[in-house]
Amino acid sequence: MLYISRKLIHGIAMSALNRSRPGRARIQAFYAPVETRETLYQVLGITETGSSYSEIKKAYKEMARKYHPDVSPPERVDEYTRRFILVHEAYETLSNPEKRASYDRDLAAGSGFGCSAGRKSRQYHQGMEEKREWKYRWEVQVDELKRRRENFNSNSNSNSRDRGRVSWGARMRNQTS
Amino acid sequence: MAVPGVFMRVSQPTPPYFLPPKFNSGGRRQFCVKACAGTSDGEEGKMVIRKEKDGWKIDFSGEKPHTPLLDTINYPLHMKNLSTKDLEQLAAELRAEIVYAVAKTGGHLSSSLGVVELTVALHHVFNTPDDKIIWDVGHQTYGHKILTGRRSRMHTMRKTSGLAGFPKRDESIYDAFGAGHSSTSISAGLGMAVARDLLGKKNNVVSVIGDGAMTAGQAYEAMNNAGFLDTNLIVVLNDNKQVSLPTATLDGPATPVGALSSALSKLQASPKFRQLREAAKSITKQIGPQAHEVAAKVDEYARGMISASGSTLFEELGLYYIGPVDGHNIDDLVAIFEKVKAMPAPGPVLIHIVTEKGKGYPPAEAAADRMHGVVKFDPPTGKQIKTKSPTLSYTQYFAESLIKEAEADSRIVAIHAAMGGGTGLNYFQKRHPERCFDVGIAEQHAVTFAAGLACEGLKPFCTIYSSFLQRGYDQVVHDVDLQKLPVRFAMDRAGLVGADGPTHCGAFDVAYMACLPNMVVMAPSDEAELMHMVATAALIDDRPSCFRFPRGNGIGAVLPPNNKGTPLEIGKGRILMEGSRVAILGYGAIVQQCLGAAEMLKSHSISATVADARFCKPLDTDLVRRLAKEHEILITVEEGSIGGFGSHVCHFLTLNGILDGQLKLRSMVLPDRYIDHGAPEDQLEAAGLSSRHICGTVLSLMGRPMEALKLQ
């Protein structure tokens, strides 16, 4: 098993939460749904058939070293982190013989990777697409809320609708904090 | 002898096992005991809950599946260490548990199934009981009860001395607020949030409300106030696109009631949000990373432009809108709740989640009424085991007779408040679709709406449960009775209601209707009388009128031909059994108990007169005078609170000097406390209004108390 350092976990968590860069523009590609058309084998850069466990492990180590957040160029950290997570997922699936077998079956059936056979599968993908849209939207909303309330707390007059009124809730929060 | 290093925390009221454990932050691996989904010693045959590609699949075809993870959860505290995958497995197991539990006891099924993921996510993220979760209406809390230490008692759900079907503060500290009537959760939550702020506490308050409950005015009153006060409050809007109960029409859920639901569905439609954001993003890239204020403004405009029109409704009320969110994705739910919880001052936030009623149990997903309220059923097929009864329910007799009246008179219309199935008006709707109005959960509006209809000469039958009519009482007084408008109130579920409990109990309607100056108040003693009273009410065109009937099945009376009742003479009761010395005057369906008591008295060689008052207002004064004159003992019986029929009889007797003589008068009413849920017979016993009790009262009054005590 590859030793996963504490720092790496922390780094991934930090990127995911997007907390560590106060000076950057707020619109960032912190989470765009991954619409890959590539199989997990392509992610690791190996062939589907005939890859033994040690080959998979070697490919994983290579990819991990390349896309590790600590060694990625600073302006592409998010993209590299996403790649890294994908690589890790690929390794998890392909290194486990059971999971790999079921994944191979899925690939052969042609589902889940763009060559959808049949209406049910297409409907499922449309539903998934819609869910991804939703997820993207609410993530933006949550960050917006955070940003708005941080400004609100520091500047009690920013609630333009009430023209300078400090709400009851704000008064209570100022008392206790 | 002092033990060094031991501190007694005497000021700590909370038992230590209620406090959540402190987490070791930062990387060090935690030792957690996990129950695995699969075992490796050849037990694959028993694995009936398993994860497949597009979700968890539960096999309902056999016995209840093993629930290894759920077995380790007794309180929400035990859920804190679970990973997302474990939570998903827990949700699947909880689903199976709910299905098999309700299959044995009956109750509300699909609403609980729809919020399984929400329940798991809420208890995982928030620290109940310090954090408060308030469930609106409360019939979706079966999962919540299972996770909060009541799993072992689920087989007693809705039974006498068992678990209540709704949250109850007396039952558990995890039930923050009692519910049963809808749309109260945001108000209650706001009250708890404000109290928290005044007391300087730091807990979270979460109100869970459905899209149906959102049609009530009180929800808006609460949101308006919440926006103004700006306290920290989380409102979860559970939208399952069933604005009216799925029992609303015979063919399934009604098309949504009102403008609100179209607003909600617009919210769920996802315009090309991402493309617009990508465009906005590219603009920002050109501006440069330093100009983050400009970038934020662009972001806000982009969001405002494509945020659908419905979200501005909540925004204008002052709640921050987040959503829509997939209500069956635990990952998403946990992420949002964690983030909102972590913010120091979010203010009031509304999280709009979309769920499917009955999710995860195929028979419920397929059924027209989604198996909202069920009796015992068979889990593999979902087929309900309905006991055969020789008679139909009072509700059905009412619906039949109203349909017949409407055929004869085209001015008759029916109004209900989102209870098409419960009031039987789904049958009426099928026959006369343009004369049946479902106003949503809005009793106040229903009453005044009926008043408006009556102004213009129509004959509205406002069919609302006795206890729900309490919500529109001022409208009854001010809009209907004061102006003497001929609105007819058909109050179903009057008296004790059995498994639903005190929240649905119609104990007060005689009192609050009979005290109104212009109201005609009547009550049938059986289903044939009910049909006659429907006809009577249809004829009363100069003043408002009402009649009450209970939950349950008819007694097998001979119905009028073709289900068409004949109008009764107003203010006239009838005598059912002639006797001497003792008169029992009953009002409403309790007359059947009076008849039973008279039978029991025969074996004690007492022949009692039994009379059915039929009308509380105007009272049959001749009948009462006659009973008082010809008997030594007069007992009035009603299934209502003090201040009702018995009070009116007493008042009449005192004003006419009849109590100045030798008459012994007793009024039997519901006791001055709330009767808990249970089987109807048990409730009647607990209330002291069964045949045995009436018989005992008579015997005691006749100086034979020992015989009264020995009654079975």
Coordinates of N, CA, C and O in Angstrom, one line a residue, chain B residues 455-551:
Chain B
C455 N -72.3 34.1 -0.2 CA -72.8 35.5 -0.5 C -73.6 35.5 -1.8 O -74.6 36.2 -2.0
E456 N -73.0 34.8 -2.8 CA -73.5 34.9 -4.2 C -74.6 33.8 -4.4 O -75.0 33.6 -5.6
G457 N -75.0 33.1 -3.4 CA -76.2 32.3 -3.6 C -75.8 30.8 -3.8 O -76.7 30.0 -3.9
L458 N -74.6 30.4 -3.8 CA -74.2 29.0 -3.9 C -74.4 28.4 -2.5 O -74.6 29.0 -1.5
K459 N -74.3 27.0 -2.5 CA -74.5 26.3 -1.2 C -73.2 25.6 -0.9 O -73.1 24.4 -1.3
P460 N -72.3 26.2 -0.2 CA -71.0 25.6 0.0 C -71.1 24.6 1.2 O -71.6 24.9 2.3
F461 N -70.5 23.4 1.0 CA -70.3 22.5 2.1 C -68.8 22.5 2.4 O -68.0 22.0 1.7
C462 N -68.5 23.1 3.5 CA -67.1 23.2 3.9 C -66.7 22.0 4.8 O -67.1 21.9 5.9
T463 N -65.9 21.1 4.2 CA -65.7 19.8 4.8 C -64.3 19.8 5.4 O -63.3 19.6 4.7
I464 N -64.2 20.0 6.7 CA -62.9 20.1 7.3 C -63.0 19.3 8.6 O -64.0 19.3 9.3
Y465 N -61.9 18.6 8.9 CA -61.9 17.8 10.2 C -62.2 18.7 11.4 O -61.8 19.9 11.4
S466 N -62.8 18.2 12.3 CA -63.2 19.0 13.5 C -62.0 19.7 14.1 O -62.0 20.9 14.4
S467 N -60.9 19.0 14.3 CA -59.7 19.6 14.9 C -59.0 20.6 14.0 O -58.4 21.6 14.4
F468 N -59.1 20.4 12.7 CA -58.5 21.4 11.8 C -59.3 22.6 11.6 O -58.8 23.7 11.3
L469 N -60.7 22.5 11.9 CA -61.5 23.7 11.8 C -61.1 24.7 12.8 O -61.4 25.9 12.7
Q470 N -60.4 24.2 13.9 CA -60.0 25.1 14.9 C -59.1 26.2 14.3 O -59.0 27.3 14.8
R471 N -58.4 25.8 13.3 CA -57.4 26.8 12.7 C -58.2 27.9 12.0 O -57.6 29.0 11.7
G472 N -59.4 27.7 11.6 CA -60.1 28.8 10.9 C -61.3 29.3 11.7 O -62.3 29.8 11.2
Y473 N -61.1 29.3 13.1 CA -62.3 29.6 13.9 C -62.7 31.0 13.8 O -63.9 31.3 13.8
D474 N -61.8 31.9 13.8 CA -62.2 33.3 13.7 C -63.0 33.6 12.4 O -64.0 34.3 12.4
Q475 N -62.6 32.9 11.4 CA -63.3 33.1 10.1 C -64.8 32.6 10.2 O -65.7 33.1 9.7
V476 N -64.9 31.5 11.0 CA -66.3 30.9 11.2 C -67.1 32.0 12.0 O -68.3 32.3 11.6
V477 N -66.5 32.6 13.0 CA -67.3 33.5 13.8 C -67.5 34.8 13.0 O -68.7 35.2 12.9
H478 N -66.5 35.4 12.5 CA -66.6 36.7 12.0 C -67.1 36.8 10.6 O -67.9 37.6 10.2
D479 N -66.6 35.8 9.8 CA -67.0 35.9 8.4 C -68.3 35.2 8.1 O -69.0 35.5 7.1
V480 N -68.6 34.1 8.8 CA -69.8 33.3 8.5 C -70.9 33.6 9.5 O -72.0 34.0 9.1
D481 N -70.6 33.4 10.8 CA -71.8 33.5 11.7 C -72.3 34.9 11.9 O -73.5 35.1 12.0
L482 N -71.3 35.8 12.0 CA -71.7 37.2 12.3 C -72.6 37.7 11.2 O -73.6 38.5 11.4
Q483 N -72.3 37.4 10.0 CA -73.1 37.8 8.8 C -74.2 36.9 8.4 O -74.9 37.1 7.5
K484 N -74.3 35.8 9.2 CA -75.4 34.9 9.0 C -75.4 34.3 7.6 O -76.5 34.2 7.0
L485 N -74.2 33.9 7.1 CA -74.1 33.4 5.8 C -74.4 31.9 5.8 O -73.8 31.2 6.7
P486 N -75.1 31.3 4.9 CA -75.5 29.9 4.9 C -74.4 29.0 4.5 O -74.5 28.3 3.4
V487 N -73.3 28.9 5.3 CA -72.3 28.0 5.0 C -72.5 26.7 5.8 O -72.9 26.8 7.0
R488 N -72.4 25.6 5.2 CA -72.6 24.3 5.9 C -71.2 23.7 6.2 O -70.4 23.5 5.4
F489 N -71.0 23.4 7.5 CA -69.8 22.8 7.9 C -70.0 21.3 8.2 O -70.8 21.0 9.0
A490 N -69.2 20.5 7.5 CA -69.3 19.0 7.7 C -68.0 18.7 8.5 O -67.0 18.6 7.9
M491 N -68.1 18.4 9.8 CA -66.9 18.2 10.6 C -66.7 16.7 10.8 O -67.4 16.1 11.6
D492 N -65.8 16.2 10.0 CA -65.4 14.8 10.1 C -64.5 14.6 11.3 O -64.0 15.6 11.8
R493 N -64.3 13.4 11.7 CA -63.4 13.0 12.8 C -63.7 13.8 14.1 O -62.9 14.4 14.8
A494 N -65.0 13.9 14.4 CA -65.4 14.5 15.7 C -65.3 13.5 16.8 O -65.5 12.3 16.6
G495 N -64.9 13.9 17.9 CA -64.8 13.0 19.1 C -63.4 12.4 19.0 O -62.5 12.9 18.4
L496 N -63.2 11.2 19.7 CA -61.9 10.6 19.8 C -61.6 9.9 18.5 O -62.5 9.3 17.9
V497 N -60.4 9.9 18.1 CA -60.0 9.4 16.7 C -59.1 8.2 16.7 O -58.7 7.8 15.6
G498 N -58.8 7.7 17.8 CA -58.0 6.4 17.8 C -56.5 6.7 17.6 O -55.9 7.4 18.4
A499 N -55.9 6.1 16.6 CA -54.4 6.0 16.6 C -53.8 7.4 16.4 O -52.6 7.5 16.7
D500 N -54.5 8.3 15.8 CA -53.8 9.6 15.5 C -53.6 10.4 16.8 O -52.7 11.2 16.8
G501 N -54.4 10.2 17.8 CA -54.1 10.8 19.1 C -54.7 12.2 19.3 O -55.5 12.7 18.4
P502 N -54.3 12.9 20.3 CA -54.9 14.1 20.7 C -54.7 15.3 19.7 O -55.5 16.2 19.7
T503 N -53.7 15.2 18.8 CA -53.5 16.2 17.9 C -54.7 16.3 16.9 O -54.9 17.3 16.3
H504 N -55.3 15.1 16.6 CA -56.3 15.1 15.6 C -57.7 14.9 16.3 O -58.7 14.7 15.6
C505 N -57.8 15.0 17.6 CA -59.0 14.7 18.3 C -60.0 15.8 18.2 O -59.6 17.0 18.4
G506 N -61.2 15.5 17.8 CA -62.2 16.6 17.6 C -63.0 16.7 18.9 O -64.2 16.4 18.9
A507 N -62.5 17.2 20.0 CA -63.2 17.2 21.2 C -64.0 18.5 21.4 O -64.9 18.5 22.2
F508 N -63.6 19.6 20.7 CA -64.1 20.9 21.1 C -65.2 21.4 20.2 O -65.7 22.5 20.5
D509 N -65.5 20.7 19.1 CA -66.4 21.4 18.1 C -67.8 21.7 18.6 O -68.4 22.7 18.2
V510 N -68.3 20.8 19.5 CA -69.7 21.2 20.0 C -69.6 22.5 20.8 O -70.4 23.4 20.6
A511 N -68.6 22.6 21.6 CA -68.5 23.8 22.4 C -68.3 25.0 21.6 O -69.0 26.0 21.7
Y512 N -67.4 25.0 20.6 CA -67.1 26.2 19.9 C -68.1 26.5 18.8 O -68.2 27.7 18.4
M513 N -68.9 25.5 18.4 CA -69.9 25.9 17.4 C -71.2 26.2 18.1 O -71.9 27.2 17.6
A514 N -71.6 25.6 19.1 CA -72.9 25.8 19.7 C -73.0 27.1 20.5 O -74.1 27.6 20.8
C515 N -71.8 27.7 20.8 CA -71.9 29.0 21.5 C -72.1 30.2 20.5 O -72.3 31.3 20.9
L516 N -72.1 29.9 19.2 CA -72.3 31.0 18.2 C -73.8 31.3 18.0 O -74.6 30.3 17.8
P517 N -74.2 32.5 18.0 CA -75.6 32.8 18.0 C -76.4 32.3 16.9 O -77.5 31.9 17.0
N518 N -75.8 32.3 15.7 CA -76.7 32.0 14.5 C -76.5 30.6 14.0 O -77.1 30.2 13.0
M519 N -75.7 29.8 14.6 CA -75.3 28.5 14.0 C -76.3 27.4 14.4 O -76.8 27.3 15.5
V520 N -76.7 26.6 13.4 CA -77.5 25.4 13.7 C -76.5 24.2 13.9 O -75.7 24.0 13.0
V521 N -76.6 23.6 15.1 CA -75.6 22.5 15.4 C -76.3 21.2 15.5 O -77.3 21.1 16.4
M522 N -75.9 20.2 14.7 CA -76.6 18.9 14.8 C -75.6 17.8 14.7 O -74.4 18.0 14.3
A523 N -76.0 16.6 15.2 CA -75.1 15.5 15.1 C -75.9 14.2 14.9 O -76.8 13.9 15.6
P524 N -75.5 13.4 13.9 CA -76.2 12.1 13.6 C -75.8 11.0 14.6 O -74.6 11.0 15.0
S525 N -76.7 10.1 14.9 CA -76.3 9.0 15.7 C -76.0 7.8 14.9 O -75.4 6.8 15.5
D526 N -76.3 7.8 13.6 CA -75.8 6.7 12.8 C -75.8 7.2 11.3 O -76.0 8.3 11.1
E527 N -75.5 6.3 10.4 CA -75.2 6.7 9.1 C -76.5 7.2 8.3 O -76.4 8.0 7.4
A528 N -77.6 6.6 8.7 CA -78.8 7.0 8.0 C -79.1 8.4 8.4 O -79.5 9.3 7.6
E529 N -79.0 8.7 9.7 CA -79.2 10.1 10.3 C -78.2 11.0 9.6 O -78.6 12.2 9.3
L530 N -77.0 10.6 9.3 CA -76.0 11.4 8.7 C -76.6 11.9 7.3 O -76.5 13.0 6.9
M531 N -77.1 10.9 6.6 CA -77.6 11.3 5.3 C -78.8 12.3 5.4 O -78.9 13.2 4.6
H532 N -79.6 12.1 6.4 CA -80.7 13.0 6.5 C -80.2 14.4 6.9 O -80.8 15.4 6.5
M533 N -79.2 14.4 7.7 CA -78.7 15.7 8.1 C -78.0 16.4 7.0 O -78.0 17.7 6.9
V534 N -77.4 15.7 6.0 CA -76.8 16.3 4.9 C -77.9 17.0 4.1 O -77.8 18.2 3.7
A535 N -79.0 16.3 4.0 CA -80.2 16.9 3.2 C -80.7 18.1 4.0 O -81.1 19.1 3.4
T536 N -80.8 18.0 5.3 CA -81.3 19.1 6.2 C -80.4 20.3 6.0 O -80.9 21.4 5.8
A537 N -79.1 20.1 6.0 CA -78.2 21.2 5.9 C -78.3 21.8 4.5 O -78.2 23.1 4.4
A538 N -78.5 21.0 3.5 CA -78.6 21.6 2.2 C -79.8 22.5 2.1 O -79.8 23.5 1.3
L539 N -80.8 22.3 2.9 CA -82.0 23.1 2.9 C -81.9 24.4 3.7 O -82.7 25.3 3.5
I540 N -81.1 24.4 4.7 CA -81.0 25.6 5.6 C -80.3 26.7 4.9 O -79.1 26.6 4.7
D541 N -81.0 27.6 4.4 CA -80.5 28.6 3.5 C -80.4 30.0 4.1 O -80.1 31.0 3.4
D542 N -80.8 30.2 5.4 CA -80.8 31.5 5.9 C -79.8 31.7 7.1 O -79.7 32.8 7.6
R543 N -79.1 30.7 7.4 CA -78.2 30.8 8.5 C -77.1 29.7 8.3 O -77.3 28.7 7.6
P544 N -75.9 29.8 9.0 CA -75.0 28.8 8.9 C -75.4 27.5 9.7 O -76.2 27.6 10.6
S545 N -74.9 26.4 9.3 CA -75.2 25.1 10.0 C -74.0 24.2 10.0 O -73.1 24.4 9.2
C546 N -74.0 23.3 10.9 CA -72.9 22.4 11.0 C -73.4 21.0 11.5 O -74.4 21.0 12.2
F547 N -72.7 20.0 11.1 CA -73.0 18.7 11.7 C -71.6 17.9 11.9 O -70.7 18.1 11.1
R548 N -71.5 17.1 12.9 CA -70.3 16.4 13.2 C -70.5 14.9 13.1 O -71.6 14.4 13.5
F549 N -69.5 14.2 12.6 CA -69.6 12.8 12.6 C -68.3 12.2 12.9 O -67.2 12.8 12.6
P550 N -68.2 11.0 13.5 CA -67.0 10.4 14.0 C -66.2 9.7 12.9 O -66.6 9.4 11.8
R551 N -65.0 9.3 13.3 CA -64.2 8.4 12.5 C -64.8 7.0 12.8 O -65.3 6.7 13.8

